[in-house]
Each structure stands twice: as structure tokens, then as C-alpha cells.
Short mmCIF file of N, CA and C in Angstrom, two decimals:
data_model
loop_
_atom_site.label_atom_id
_atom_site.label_comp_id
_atom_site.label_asym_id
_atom_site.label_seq_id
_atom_site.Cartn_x
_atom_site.Cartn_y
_atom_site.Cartn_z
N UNK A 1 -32.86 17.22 16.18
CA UNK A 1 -32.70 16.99 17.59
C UNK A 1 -33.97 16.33 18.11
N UNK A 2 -34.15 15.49 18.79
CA UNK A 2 -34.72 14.77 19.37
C UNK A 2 -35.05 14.80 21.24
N UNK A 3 -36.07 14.92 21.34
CA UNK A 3 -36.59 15.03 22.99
C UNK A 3 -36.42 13.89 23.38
N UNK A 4 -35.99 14.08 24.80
CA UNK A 4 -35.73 12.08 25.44
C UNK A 4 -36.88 11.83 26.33
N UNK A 5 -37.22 10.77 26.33
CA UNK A 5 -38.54 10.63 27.58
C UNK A 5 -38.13 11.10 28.68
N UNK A 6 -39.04 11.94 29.45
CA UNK A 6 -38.56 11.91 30.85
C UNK A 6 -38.56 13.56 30.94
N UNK A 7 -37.58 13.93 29.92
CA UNK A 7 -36.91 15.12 30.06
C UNK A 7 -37.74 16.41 30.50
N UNK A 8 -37.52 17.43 30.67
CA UNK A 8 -38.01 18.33 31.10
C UNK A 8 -37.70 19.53 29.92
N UNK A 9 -38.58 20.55 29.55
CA UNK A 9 -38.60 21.89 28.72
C UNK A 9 -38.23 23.12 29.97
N UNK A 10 -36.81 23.37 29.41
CA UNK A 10 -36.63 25.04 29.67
C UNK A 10 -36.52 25.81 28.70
N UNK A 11 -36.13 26.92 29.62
CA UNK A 11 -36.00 28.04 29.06
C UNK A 11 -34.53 28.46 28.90
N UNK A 12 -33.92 29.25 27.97
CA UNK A 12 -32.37 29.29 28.26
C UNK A 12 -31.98 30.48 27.12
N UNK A 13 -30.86 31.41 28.01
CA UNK A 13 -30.46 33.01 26.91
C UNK A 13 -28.94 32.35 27.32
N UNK A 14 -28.48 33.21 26.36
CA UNK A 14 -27.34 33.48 26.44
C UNK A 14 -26.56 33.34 27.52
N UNK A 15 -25.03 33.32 28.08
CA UNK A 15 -24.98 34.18 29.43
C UNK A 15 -24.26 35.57 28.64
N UNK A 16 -23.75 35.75 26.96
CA UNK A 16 -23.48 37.37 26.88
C UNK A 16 -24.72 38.33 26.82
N UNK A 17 -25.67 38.20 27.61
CA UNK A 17 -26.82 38.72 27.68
C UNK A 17 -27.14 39.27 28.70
N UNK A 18 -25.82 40.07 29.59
CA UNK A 18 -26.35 40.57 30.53
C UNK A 18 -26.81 41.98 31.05
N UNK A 19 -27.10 42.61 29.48
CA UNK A 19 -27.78 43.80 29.79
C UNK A 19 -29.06 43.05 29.53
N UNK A 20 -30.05 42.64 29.32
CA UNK A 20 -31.43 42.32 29.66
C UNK A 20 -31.77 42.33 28.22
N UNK A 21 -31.62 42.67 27.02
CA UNK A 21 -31.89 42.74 25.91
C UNK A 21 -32.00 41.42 25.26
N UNK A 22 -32.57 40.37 25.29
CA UNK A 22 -32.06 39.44 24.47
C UNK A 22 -33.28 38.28 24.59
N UNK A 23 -32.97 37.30 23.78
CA UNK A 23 -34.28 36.18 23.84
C UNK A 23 -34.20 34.77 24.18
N UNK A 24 -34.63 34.32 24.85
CA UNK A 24 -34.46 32.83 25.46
C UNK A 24 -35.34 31.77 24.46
N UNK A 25 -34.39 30.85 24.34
CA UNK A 25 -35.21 29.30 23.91
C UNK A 25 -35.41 28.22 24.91
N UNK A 26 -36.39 27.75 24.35
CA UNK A 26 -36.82 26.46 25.14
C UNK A 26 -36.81 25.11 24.32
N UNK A 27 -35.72 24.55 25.13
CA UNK A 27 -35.02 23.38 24.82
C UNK A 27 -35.66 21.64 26.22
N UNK A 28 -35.06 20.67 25.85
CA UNK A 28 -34.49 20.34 24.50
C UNK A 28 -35.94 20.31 23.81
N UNK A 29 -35.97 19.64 22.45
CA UNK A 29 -36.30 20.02 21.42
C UNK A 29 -37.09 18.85 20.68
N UNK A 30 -38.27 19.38 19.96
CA UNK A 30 -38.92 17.98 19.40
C UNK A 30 -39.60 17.89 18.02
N UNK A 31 -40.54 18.51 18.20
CA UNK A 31 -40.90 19.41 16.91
C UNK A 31 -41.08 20.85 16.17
N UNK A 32 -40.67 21.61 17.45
CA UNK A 32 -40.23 23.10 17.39
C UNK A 32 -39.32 23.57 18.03
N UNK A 33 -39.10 24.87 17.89
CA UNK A 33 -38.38 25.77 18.57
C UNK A 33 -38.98 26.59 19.43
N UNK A 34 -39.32 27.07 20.19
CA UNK A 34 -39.93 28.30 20.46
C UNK A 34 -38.86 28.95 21.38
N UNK A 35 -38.96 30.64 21.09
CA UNK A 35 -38.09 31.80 21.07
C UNK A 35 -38.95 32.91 21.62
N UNK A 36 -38.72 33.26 22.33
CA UNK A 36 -39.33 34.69 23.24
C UNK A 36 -38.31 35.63 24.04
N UNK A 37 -38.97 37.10 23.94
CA UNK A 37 -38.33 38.13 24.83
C UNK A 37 -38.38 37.47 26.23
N UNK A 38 -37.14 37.79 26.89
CA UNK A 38 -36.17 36.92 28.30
C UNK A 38 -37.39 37.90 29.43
N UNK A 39 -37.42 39.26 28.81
CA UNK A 39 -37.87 40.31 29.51
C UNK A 39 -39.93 40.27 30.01
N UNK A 40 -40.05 38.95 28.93
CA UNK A 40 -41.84 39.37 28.54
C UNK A 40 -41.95 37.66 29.07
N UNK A 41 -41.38 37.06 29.94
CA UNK A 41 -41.53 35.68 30.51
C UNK A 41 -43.01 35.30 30.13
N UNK A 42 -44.46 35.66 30.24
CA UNK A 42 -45.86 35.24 29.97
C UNK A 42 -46.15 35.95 29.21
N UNK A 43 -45.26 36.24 28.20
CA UNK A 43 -45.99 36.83 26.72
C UNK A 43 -45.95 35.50 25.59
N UNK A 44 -46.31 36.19 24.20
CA UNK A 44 -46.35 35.38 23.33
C UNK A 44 -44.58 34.46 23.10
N UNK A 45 -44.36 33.71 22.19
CA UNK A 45 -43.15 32.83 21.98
C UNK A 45 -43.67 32.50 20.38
N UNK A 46 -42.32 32.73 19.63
CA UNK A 46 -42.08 32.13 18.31
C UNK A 46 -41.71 31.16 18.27
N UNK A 47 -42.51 30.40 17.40
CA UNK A 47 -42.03 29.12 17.07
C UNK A 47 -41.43 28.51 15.29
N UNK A 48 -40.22 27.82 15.50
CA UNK A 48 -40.20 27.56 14.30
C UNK A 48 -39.46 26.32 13.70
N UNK A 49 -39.56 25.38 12.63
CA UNK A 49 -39.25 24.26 12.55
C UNK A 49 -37.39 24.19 12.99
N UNK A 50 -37.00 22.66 13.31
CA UNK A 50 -35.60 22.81 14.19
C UNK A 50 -35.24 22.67 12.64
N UNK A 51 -35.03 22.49 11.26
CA UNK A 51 -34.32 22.92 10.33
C UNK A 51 -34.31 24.54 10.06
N UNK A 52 -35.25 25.23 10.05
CA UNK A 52 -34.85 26.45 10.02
C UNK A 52 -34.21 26.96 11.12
N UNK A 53 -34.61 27.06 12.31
CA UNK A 53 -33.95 27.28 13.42
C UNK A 53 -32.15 26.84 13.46
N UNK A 54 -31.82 26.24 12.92
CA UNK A 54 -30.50 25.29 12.70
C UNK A 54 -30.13 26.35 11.61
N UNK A 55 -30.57 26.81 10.63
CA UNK A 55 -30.04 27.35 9.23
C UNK A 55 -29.78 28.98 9.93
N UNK A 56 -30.95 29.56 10.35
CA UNK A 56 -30.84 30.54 11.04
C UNK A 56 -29.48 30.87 12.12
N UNK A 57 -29.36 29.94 13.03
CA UNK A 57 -27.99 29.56 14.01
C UNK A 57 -26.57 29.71 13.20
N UNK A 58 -26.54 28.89 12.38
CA UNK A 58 -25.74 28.57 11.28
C UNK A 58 -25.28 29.78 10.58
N UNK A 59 -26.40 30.57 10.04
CA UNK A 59 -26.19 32.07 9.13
C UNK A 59 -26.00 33.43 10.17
N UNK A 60 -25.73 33.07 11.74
CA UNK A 60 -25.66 33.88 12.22
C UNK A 60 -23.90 33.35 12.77
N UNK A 61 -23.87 32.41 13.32
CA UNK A 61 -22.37 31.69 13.49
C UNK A 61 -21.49 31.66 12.41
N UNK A 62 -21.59 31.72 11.16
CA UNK A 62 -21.19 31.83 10.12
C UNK A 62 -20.89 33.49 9.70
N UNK A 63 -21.45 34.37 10.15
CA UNK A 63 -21.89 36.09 9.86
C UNK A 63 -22.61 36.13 7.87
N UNK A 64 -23.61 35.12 7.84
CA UNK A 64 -24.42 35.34 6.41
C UNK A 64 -25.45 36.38 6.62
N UNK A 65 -25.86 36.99 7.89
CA UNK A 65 -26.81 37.35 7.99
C UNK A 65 -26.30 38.88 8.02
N UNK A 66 -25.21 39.53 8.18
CA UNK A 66 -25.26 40.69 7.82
C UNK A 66 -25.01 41.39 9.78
N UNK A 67 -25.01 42.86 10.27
CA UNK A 67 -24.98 43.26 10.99
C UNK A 67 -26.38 44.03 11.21
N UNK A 68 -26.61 43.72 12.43
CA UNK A 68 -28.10 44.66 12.59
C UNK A 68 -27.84 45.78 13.29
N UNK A 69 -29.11 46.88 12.75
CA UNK A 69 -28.45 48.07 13.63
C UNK A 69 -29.11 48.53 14.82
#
């Protein structure tokens, strides 16, 4: 994925996220991902390349990743 000139970086969860539990990305996208608690807005953010991030998406849309408890 590719960033367009101009564009602007948000932030963005789910909308099945409306008990407060959950993590927002910031899109669109260029040479990372970054991923943070929705709840911790000026805390730290994970970042990680958009092929893993994509494989990750993928193994969770797919159910490879198993159920968490």
C-alpha cells in the first residue's frame, strides 16, 4: 500500500469495538503500520512492516491464528 501526496495519517478501530477493548491503526500507509491501545491515545504504538501486517490480517480473516482466551 502506498501513501498519496497530500494525504493525511489517522487513526482508525474497528466499529465491533464498542466495549472499549481494542486497538486502532493509523492509516493510510507507507512504510509501516503502527497499532496502539484505542484506550492509551499518547502512549507508545507498534509498528510493523505492511507485509507482515497483511500476513497477520490474513491469518486472522482466514482463523490460522487460533482463538485467544
Amino acid at each position: 500500500m502506498a501513501i498519496r501526496q497530500g494525504a493525511t495519517h489517522h487513526w482508525t478501530k474497528s466499529s465491533y469495538s464498542a466495549n472499549g477493548a481494542c486497538v486502532e491503526v493509523k492509516s493510510p500507509v507507507v512504510e509501516a503500520i503502527a497499532v496502539r491501545d484505542s484506550k492509551v491515545q499518547d502512549g507508545p504504538s507498534l509498528t510493523f512492516a505492511p507485509g507482515t501486517w497483511t500476513s497477520f490480517v490474513d491469518g486472522v480473516n482466514e482463523g490460522r491464528l487460533g482463538r485467544l482466551a
